mmCIF file of C-alpha atoms and ligand atoms in Angstrom:
data_model
loop_
_atom_site.group_PDB
_atom_site.id
_atom_site.type_symbol
_atom_site.label_atom_id
_atom_site.label_comp_id
_atom_site.label_asym_id
_atom_site.label_seq_id
_atom_site.Cartn_x
_atom_site.Cartn_y
_atom_site.Cartn_z
ATOM 1 C CA UNK A 1 -54.715 50.705 -42.256
ATOM 2 C CA UNK A 2 -52.727 48.159 -44.213
ATOM 3 C CA UNK A 3 -49.401 49.977 -44.362
ATOM 4 C CA UNK A 4 -49.491 50.746 -40.676
ATOM 5 C CA UNK A 5 -50.140 47.017 -39.836
ATOM 6 C CA UNK A 6 -47.194 45.992 -41.976
ATOM 7 C CA UNK A 7 -45.128 48.688 -40.282
ATOM 8 C CA UNK A 8 -46.241 47.294 -36.903
ATOM 9 C CA UNK A 9 -45.282 43.797 -37.946
ATOM 10 C CA UNK A 10 -41.872 44.949 -39.108
ATOM 11 C CA UNK A 11 -41.145 46.747 -35.861
ATOM 12 C CA UNK A 12 -42.357 43.662 -33.928
ATOM 13 C CA UNK A 13 -39.991 41.513 -35.968
ATOM 14 C CA UNK A 14 -37.154 43.904 -35.206
ATOM 15 C CA UNK A 15 -38.004 43.852 -31.508
ATOM 16 C CA UNK A 16 -38.050 40.039 -31.495
ATOM 17 C CA UNK A 17 -34.758 39.887 -33.395
ATOM 18 C CA UNK A 18 -33.107 42.310 -30.970
ATOM 19 C CA UNK A 19 -34.486 40.356 -28.022
ATOM 20 C CA UNK A 20 -33.118 37.121 -29.515
ATOM 21 C CA UNK A 21 -29.698 38.692 -30.082
ATOM 22 C CA UNK A 22 -29.702 40.071 -26.521
ATOM 23 C CA UNK A 23 -30.696 36.667 -25.100
ATOM 24 C CA UNK A 24 -28.061 34.850 -27.141
ATOM 25 C CA UNK A 25 -25.406 37.302 -25.991
ATOM 26 C CA UNK A 26 -26.530 36.907 -22.364
ATOM 27 C CA UNK A 27 -26.447 33.090 -22.502
ATOM 28 C CA UNK A 28 -23.165 33.139 -24.406
ATOM 29 C CA UNK A 29 -21.640 35.457 -21.820
ATOM 30 C CA UNK A 30 -22.852 33.307 -18.943
ATOM 31 C CA UNK A 31 -21.508 30.106 -20.498
ATOM 32 C CA UNK A 32 -18.186 31.802 -21.186
ATOM 33 C CA UNK A 33 -17.961 33.077 -17.626
ATOM 34 C CA UNK A 34 -19.054 29.820 -16.003
ATOM 35 C CA UNK A 35 -16.963 27.603 -18.289
ATOM 36 C CA UNK A 36 -14.109 27.090 -15.797
ATOM 37 C CA UNK A 37 -16.658 26.131 -13.111
ATOM 38 C CA UNK A 38 -18.577 23.817 -15.467
ATOM 39 C CA UNK A 39 -15.404 22.153 -16.706
ATOM 40 C CA UNK A 40 -14.105 21.555 -13.166
ATOM 41 C CA UNK A 41 -14.383 17.913 -12.093
ATOM 42 C CA UNK A 42 -17.369 17.324 -9.842
ATOM 43 C CA UNK A 43 -15.166 15.559 -7.303
ATOM 44 C CA UNK A 44 -14.564 17.541 -4.127
ATOM 45 C CA UNK A 45 -10.960 18.447 -3.374
ATOM 46 C CA UNK A 46 -9.571 15.801 -0.979
ATOM 47 C CA UNK A 47 -8.613 18.631 1.362
ATOM 48 C CA UNK A 48 -12.291 19.279 2.026
ATOM 49 C CA UNK A 49 -13.487 15.706 2.273
ATOM 50 C CA UNK A 50 -14.776 14.555 5.633
ATOM 51 C CA UNK A 51 -12.675 12.107 7.558
ATOM 52 C CA UNK A 52 -14.262 8.652 7.152
ATOM 53 C CA UNK A 53 -16.411 7.752 10.157
ATOM 54 C CA UNK A 54 -14.610 4.421 10.580
ATOM 55 C CA UNK A 55 -11.239 6.190 10.719
ATOM 56 C CA UNK A 56 -12.497 8.647 13.333
ATOM 57 C CA UNK A 57 -14.113 6.007 15.574
ATOM 58 C CA UNK A 58 -11.106 3.677 15.367
ATOM 59 C CA UNK A 59 -8.666 6.342 16.602
ATOM 60 C CA UNK A 60 -6.907 5.374 19.833
ATOM 61 C CA UNK A 61 -7.550 7.592 22.839
ATOM 62 C CA UNK A 62 -4.524 9.826 23.363
ATOM 63 C CA UNK A 63 -3.618 10.299 27.013
ATOM 64 C CA UNK A 64 -0.485 12.399 26.569
ATOM 65 C CA UNK A 65 0.629 15.176 24.235
ATOM 66 C CA UNK A 66 4.283 16.064 23.554
ATOM 67 C CA UNK A 67 6.007 18.829 21.597
ATOM 68 C CA UNK A 68 6.676 17.814 17.975
ATOM 69 C CA UNK A 69 10.400 18.650 17.765
ATOM 70 C CA UNK A 70 13.301 18.788 20.209
ATOM 71 C CA UNK A 71 12.445 17.180 23.516
ATOM 72 C CA UNK A 72 8.975 16.046 24.571
ATOM 73 C CA UNK A 73 8.511 18.987 26.922
ATOM 74 C CA UNK A 74 9.581 21.653 24.431
ATOM 75 C CA UNK A 75 13.234 22.031 25.392
ATOM 76 C CA UNK A 76 15.752 22.212 22.510
ATOM 77 C CA UNK A 77 13.170 23.966 20.328
ATOM 78 C CA UNK A 78 12.642 27.645 19.655
ATOM 79 C CA UNK A 79 9.321 29.256 18.688
ATOM 80 C CA UNK A 80 10.192 31.955 16.126
ATOM 81 C CA UNK A 81 6.612 33.095 15.501
ATOM 82 C CA UNK A 82 4.056 32.135 18.173
ATOM 83 C CA UNK A 83 0.331 31.621 17.620
ATOM 84 C CA UNK A 84 -1.565 34.878 16.728
ATOM 85 C CA UNK A 85 1.637 36.948 16.303
ATOM 86 C CA UNK A 86 1.267 38.625 12.866
ATOM 87 C CA UNK A 87 -2.091 36.746 12.546
ATOM 88 C CA UNK A 88 -0.155 33.446 12.596
ATOM 89 C CA UNK A 89 -2.375 30.366 12.999
ATOM 90 C CA UNK A 90 0.365 28.228 14.518
ATOM 91 C CA UNK A 91 3.858 28.160 15.993
ATOM 92 C CA UNK A 92 7.032 28.260 13.860
ATOM 93 C CA UNK A 93 9.257 25.771 15.609
ATOM 94 C CA UNK A 94 13.006 25.646 15.076
ATOM 95 C CA UNK A 95 15.983 23.785 16.406
ATOM 96 C CA UNK A 96 18.090 26.013 18.646
ATOM 97 C CA UNK A 97 21.015 26.094 16.190
ATOM 98 C CA UNK A 98 19.407 28.701 13.917
ATOM 99 C CA UNK A 99 19.104 29.081 10.133
ATOM 100 C CA UNK A 100 19.135 25.667 8.375
ATOM 101 C CA UNK A 101 20.879 23.736 11.152
ATOM 102 C CA UNK A 102 17.594 21.914 11.884
ATOM 103 C CA UNK A 103 16.996 20.842 8.265
ATOM 104 C CA UNK A 104 16.301 17.094 8.310
ATOM 105 C CA UNK A 105 15.774 16.948 12.090
ATOM 106 C CA UNK A 106 13.017 14.538 13.150
ATOM 107 C CA UNK A 107 9.372 15.623 13.548
ATOM 108 C CA UNK A 108 7.406 13.464 15.985
ATOM 109 C CA UNK A 109 3.710 12.671 16.353
ATOM 110 C CA UNK A 110 2.607 14.721 19.366
ATOM 111 C CA UNK A 111 0.198 11.991 20.515
ATOM 112 C CA UNK A 112 -1.369 8.687 19.487
ATOM 113 C CA UNK A 113 -3.627 9.233 16.490
ATOM 114 C CA UNK A 114 -4.194 8.663 12.785
ATOM 115 C CA UNK A 115 -2.870 10.260 9.581
ATOM 116 C CA UNK A 116 -5.560 12.405 7.902
ATOM 117 C CA UNK A 117 -3.365 13.928 5.205
ATOM 118 C CA UNK A 118 0.232 13.439 4.051
ATOM 119 C CA UNK A 119 1.353 14.962 0.789
ATOM 120 C CA UNK A 120 2.480 18.054 -1.128
ATOM 121 C CA UNK A 121 0.022 20.861 -0.399
ATOM 122 C CA UNK A 122 1.028 23.441 -3.004
ATOM 123 C CA UNK A 123 3.459 26.339 -3.200
ATOM 124 C CA UNK A 124 4.018 28.105 0.093
ATOM 125 C CA UNK A 125 3.280 24.916 2.035
ATOM 126 C CA UNK A 126 5.453 22.186 0.553
ATOM 127 C CA UNK A 127 4.769 18.827 2.193
ATOM 128 C CA UNK A 128 2.108 18.781 4.905
ATOM 129 C CA UNK A 129 1.039 16.105 7.400
ATOM 130 C CA UNK A 130 -2.206 16.323 9.378
ATOM 131 C CA UNK A 131 -2.868 13.944 12.272
ATOM 132 C CA UNK A 132 -6.193 13.511 14.035
ATOM 133 C CA UNK A 133 -6.206 12.658 17.731
ATOM 134 C CA UNK A 134 -9.029 11.514 19.992
ATOM 135 C CA UNK A 135 -8.789 12.306 23.701
ATOM 136 C CA UNK A 136 -11.051 12.400 26.709
ATOM 137 C CA UNK A 137 -11.943 15.539 28.589
ATOM 138 C CA UNK A 138 -14.601 15.790 31.312
ATOM 139 C CA UNK A 139 -15.862 12.343 30.342
ATOM 140 C CA UNK A 140 -16.424 13.243 26.684
ATOM 141 C CA UNK A 141 -14.522 11.980 23.627
ATOM 142 C CA UNK A 142 -13.038 14.984 21.839
ATOM 143 C CA UNK A 143 -10.957 15.416 18.707
ATOM 144 C CA UNK A 144 -7.991 17.623 17.980
ATOM 145 C CA UNK A 145 -5.842 17.938 14.904
ATOM 146 C CA UNK A 146 -2.084 18.483 14.694
ATOM 147 C CA UNK A 147 -0.713 20.073 11.518
ATOM 148 C CA UNK A 148 2.909 19.813 10.399
ATOM 149 C CA UNK A 149 3.776 22.210 7.559
ATOM 150 C CA UNK A 150 6.840 22.631 5.263
ATOM 151 C CA UNK A 151 8.204 19.184 6.168
ATOM 152 C CA UNK A 152 11.014 17.734 4.055
ATOM 153 C CA UNK A 153 10.515 13.959 4.169
ATOM 154 C CA UNK A 154 7.090 12.368 4.756
ATOM 155 C CA UNK A 155 7.410 9.078 6.639
ATOM 156 C CA UNK A 156 3.706 8.163 7.018
ATOM 157 C CA UNK A 157 0.757 7.469 4.716
ATOM 158 C CA UNK A 158 -2.889 8.574 4.996
ATOM 159 C CA UNK A 159 -5.136 6.465 7.310
ATOM 160 C CA UNK A 160 -2.064 5.015 9.067
ATOM 161 C CA UNK A 161 -2.250 4.934 12.878
ATOM 162 C CA UNK A 162 0.709 6.485 14.705
ATOM 163 C CA UNK A 163 2.017 6.394 18.260
ATOM 164 C CA UNK A 164 3.033 9.371 20.353
ATOM 165 C CA UNK A 165 6.719 10.042 19.713
ATOM 166 C CA UNK A 166 6.835 8.138 16.432
ATOM 167 C CA UNK A 167 8.868 10.003 13.818
ATOM 168 C CA UNK A 168 6.501 11.088 11.027
ATOM 169 C CA UNK A 169 8.659 13.528 9.037
ATOM 170 C CA UNK A 170 11.804 15.650 8.914
ATOM 171 C CA UNK A 171 11.995 19.429 9.210
ATOM 172 C CA UNK A 172 12.053 21.143 5.807
ATOM 173 C CA UNK A 173 12.166 24.470 3.997
ATOM 174 C CA UNK A 174 9.068 24.213 1.724
ATOM 175 C CA UNK A 175 11.394 23.636 -1.252
ATOM 176 C CA UNK A 176 13.873 26.327 -0.236
ATOM 177 C CA UNK A 177 11.266 29.006 0.410
ATOM 178 C CA UNK A 178 12.188 29.542 4.082
ATOM 179 C CA UNK A 179 14.903 28.770 6.586
ATOM 180 C CA UNK A 180 14.104 25.254 7.795
ATOM 181 C CA UNK A 181 11.348 25.246 10.419
ATOM 182 C CA UNK A 182 8.160 23.419 11.341
ATOM 183 C CA UNK A 183 4.919 25.372 10.922
ATOM 184 C CA UNK A 184 2.860 23.666 13.604
ATOM 185 C CA UNK A 185 -0.884 24.194 14.127
ATOM 186 C CA UNK A 186 -3.474 22.589 16.363
ATOM 187 C CA UNK A 187 -7.129 22.714 15.364
ATOM 188 C CA UNK A 188 -10.497 21.648 16.717
ATOM 189 C CA UNK A 189 -11.928 20.441 13.397
ATOM 190 C CA UNK A 190 -11.720 16.908 12.007
ATOM 191 C CA UNK A 191 -11.538 17.628 8.252
ATOM 192 C CA UNK A 192 -8.191 17.470 6.416
ATOM 193 C CA UNK A 193 -8.198 21.200 5.651
ATOM 194 C CA UNK A 194 -4.947 22.824 4.457
ATOM 195 C CA UNK A 195 -5.743 26.369 5.481
ATOM 196 C CA UNK A 196 -4.196 29.796 4.999
ATOM 197 C CA UNK A 197 -1.485 29.779 7.709
ATOM 198 C CA UNK A 198 -2.369 33.373 8.632
ATOM 199 C CA UNK A 199 -5.791 34.775 9.496
ATOM 200 C CA UNK A 200 -7.472 37.303 11.793
ATOM 201 C CA UNK A 201 -10.280 34.932 12.746
ATOM 202 C CA UNK A 202 -8.702 32.126 14.762
ATOM 203 C CA UNK A 203 -11.934 30.270 15.552
ATOM 204 C CA UNK A 204 -11.239 26.543 15.249
ATOM 205 C CA UNK A 205 -7.501 27.005 15.822
ATOM 206 C CA UNK A 206 -5.826 26.428 19.183
ATOM 207 C CA UNK A 207 -2.667 27.834 20.740
ATOM 208 C CA UNK A 208 -0.442 24.765 20.115
ATOM 209 C CA UNK A 209 2.037 25.385 22.936
ATOM 210 C CA UNK A 210 -0.744 26.117 25.427
ATOM 211 C CA UNK A 211 -2.716 23.009 24.411
ATOM 212 C CA UNK A 212 0.288 20.711 24.733
ATOM 213 C CA UNK A 213 1.368 22.294 28.018
ATOM 214 C CA UNK A 214 -2.095 21.704 29.483
ATOM 215 C CA UNK A 215 -2.429 18.156 28.067
ATOM 216 C CA UNK A 216 1.059 16.804 28.760
ATOM 217 C CA UNK A 217 -0.407 14.067 30.926
ATOM 218 C CA UNK A 218 2.970 13.729 32.572
ATOM 219 C CA UNK A 219 5.191 15.706 34.923
ATOM 220 C CA UNK A 220 7.566 18.080 33.120
ATOM 221 C CA UNK A 221 10.610 16.018 34.089
ATOM 222 C CA UNK A 222 9.151 12.749 32.775
ATOM 223 C CA UNK A 223 11.023 11.937 29.586
ATOM 224 C CA UNK A 224 9.699 8.387 29.232
ATOM 225 C CA UNK A 225 8.720 8.296 25.590
ATOM 226 C CA UNK A 226 6.414 5.397 24.656
ATOM 227 C CA UNK A 227 6.639 4.150 28.237
ATOM 228 C CA UNK A 228 3.209 2.528 27.875
ATOM 229 C CA UNK A 229 4.481 0.317 25.062
ATOM 230 C CA UNK A 230 5.437 -3.235 26.110
ATOM 231 C CA UNK A 231 8.209 -3.259 23.486
ATOM 232 C CA UNK A 232 9.786 0.183 23.568
ATOM 233 C CA UNK A 233 10.918 1.390 20.175
ATOM 234 C CA UNK A 234 13.819 3.827 19.880
ATOM 235 C CA UNK A 235 12.397 7.312 20.355
ATOM 236 C CA UNK A 236 13.827 10.747 20.209
ATOM 237 C CA UNK A 237 16.994 11.466 22.092
ATOM 238 C CA UNK A 238 18.637 8.517 20.366
HETATM 239 ZN ZN1 ZN B 301 4.310 29.449 10.208
#
């Protein structure tokens, strides 16, 4: 009786020891694997932060939308890769001179609105500006975002209000990664989201050229930039 009890106790001890080792290894492995997540600052990336409610409600109501480079109605610009071609989420807009002839050319705010984002957005993007616009459609206040990628110079700061036709940037190359062009997106969401540039699922993204064409708010031959302003400031074409 006695030896067998002691034998039982020994095997129980061994079982407990093995269980403890297994548990320690499991916890150790989990901690090791989760360490990068645990060490990451709790603050949410600014790219995913919601636009402040005050900023959104104080946006002016845009009544007209223009093309961001060249002339207001899209002349003097060339779309090298339209929306959805090769899963593209925007238009690649170029000056008509080709290659880097449009480097440093002005990029204009397509409509009255506010600056959601204006800074370096990582390799592949270079400098990015995101504007948020409020407009009215069928009696409802709606929001649309315009996204200006690979820009060279940034001429606005976040939360700043901008007017349609105001120069906000210059055309860039994303630090020499591409021939100079403007990667231009329009989106239905209000968050300052950088995004992938290319994707199969285009929900939330709009065809930029089609949106502007259907929201010009002016006849095609009207070139009166900032005509609503009592003190006209020099616009494009100067
Ligand atoms: Zn692009």
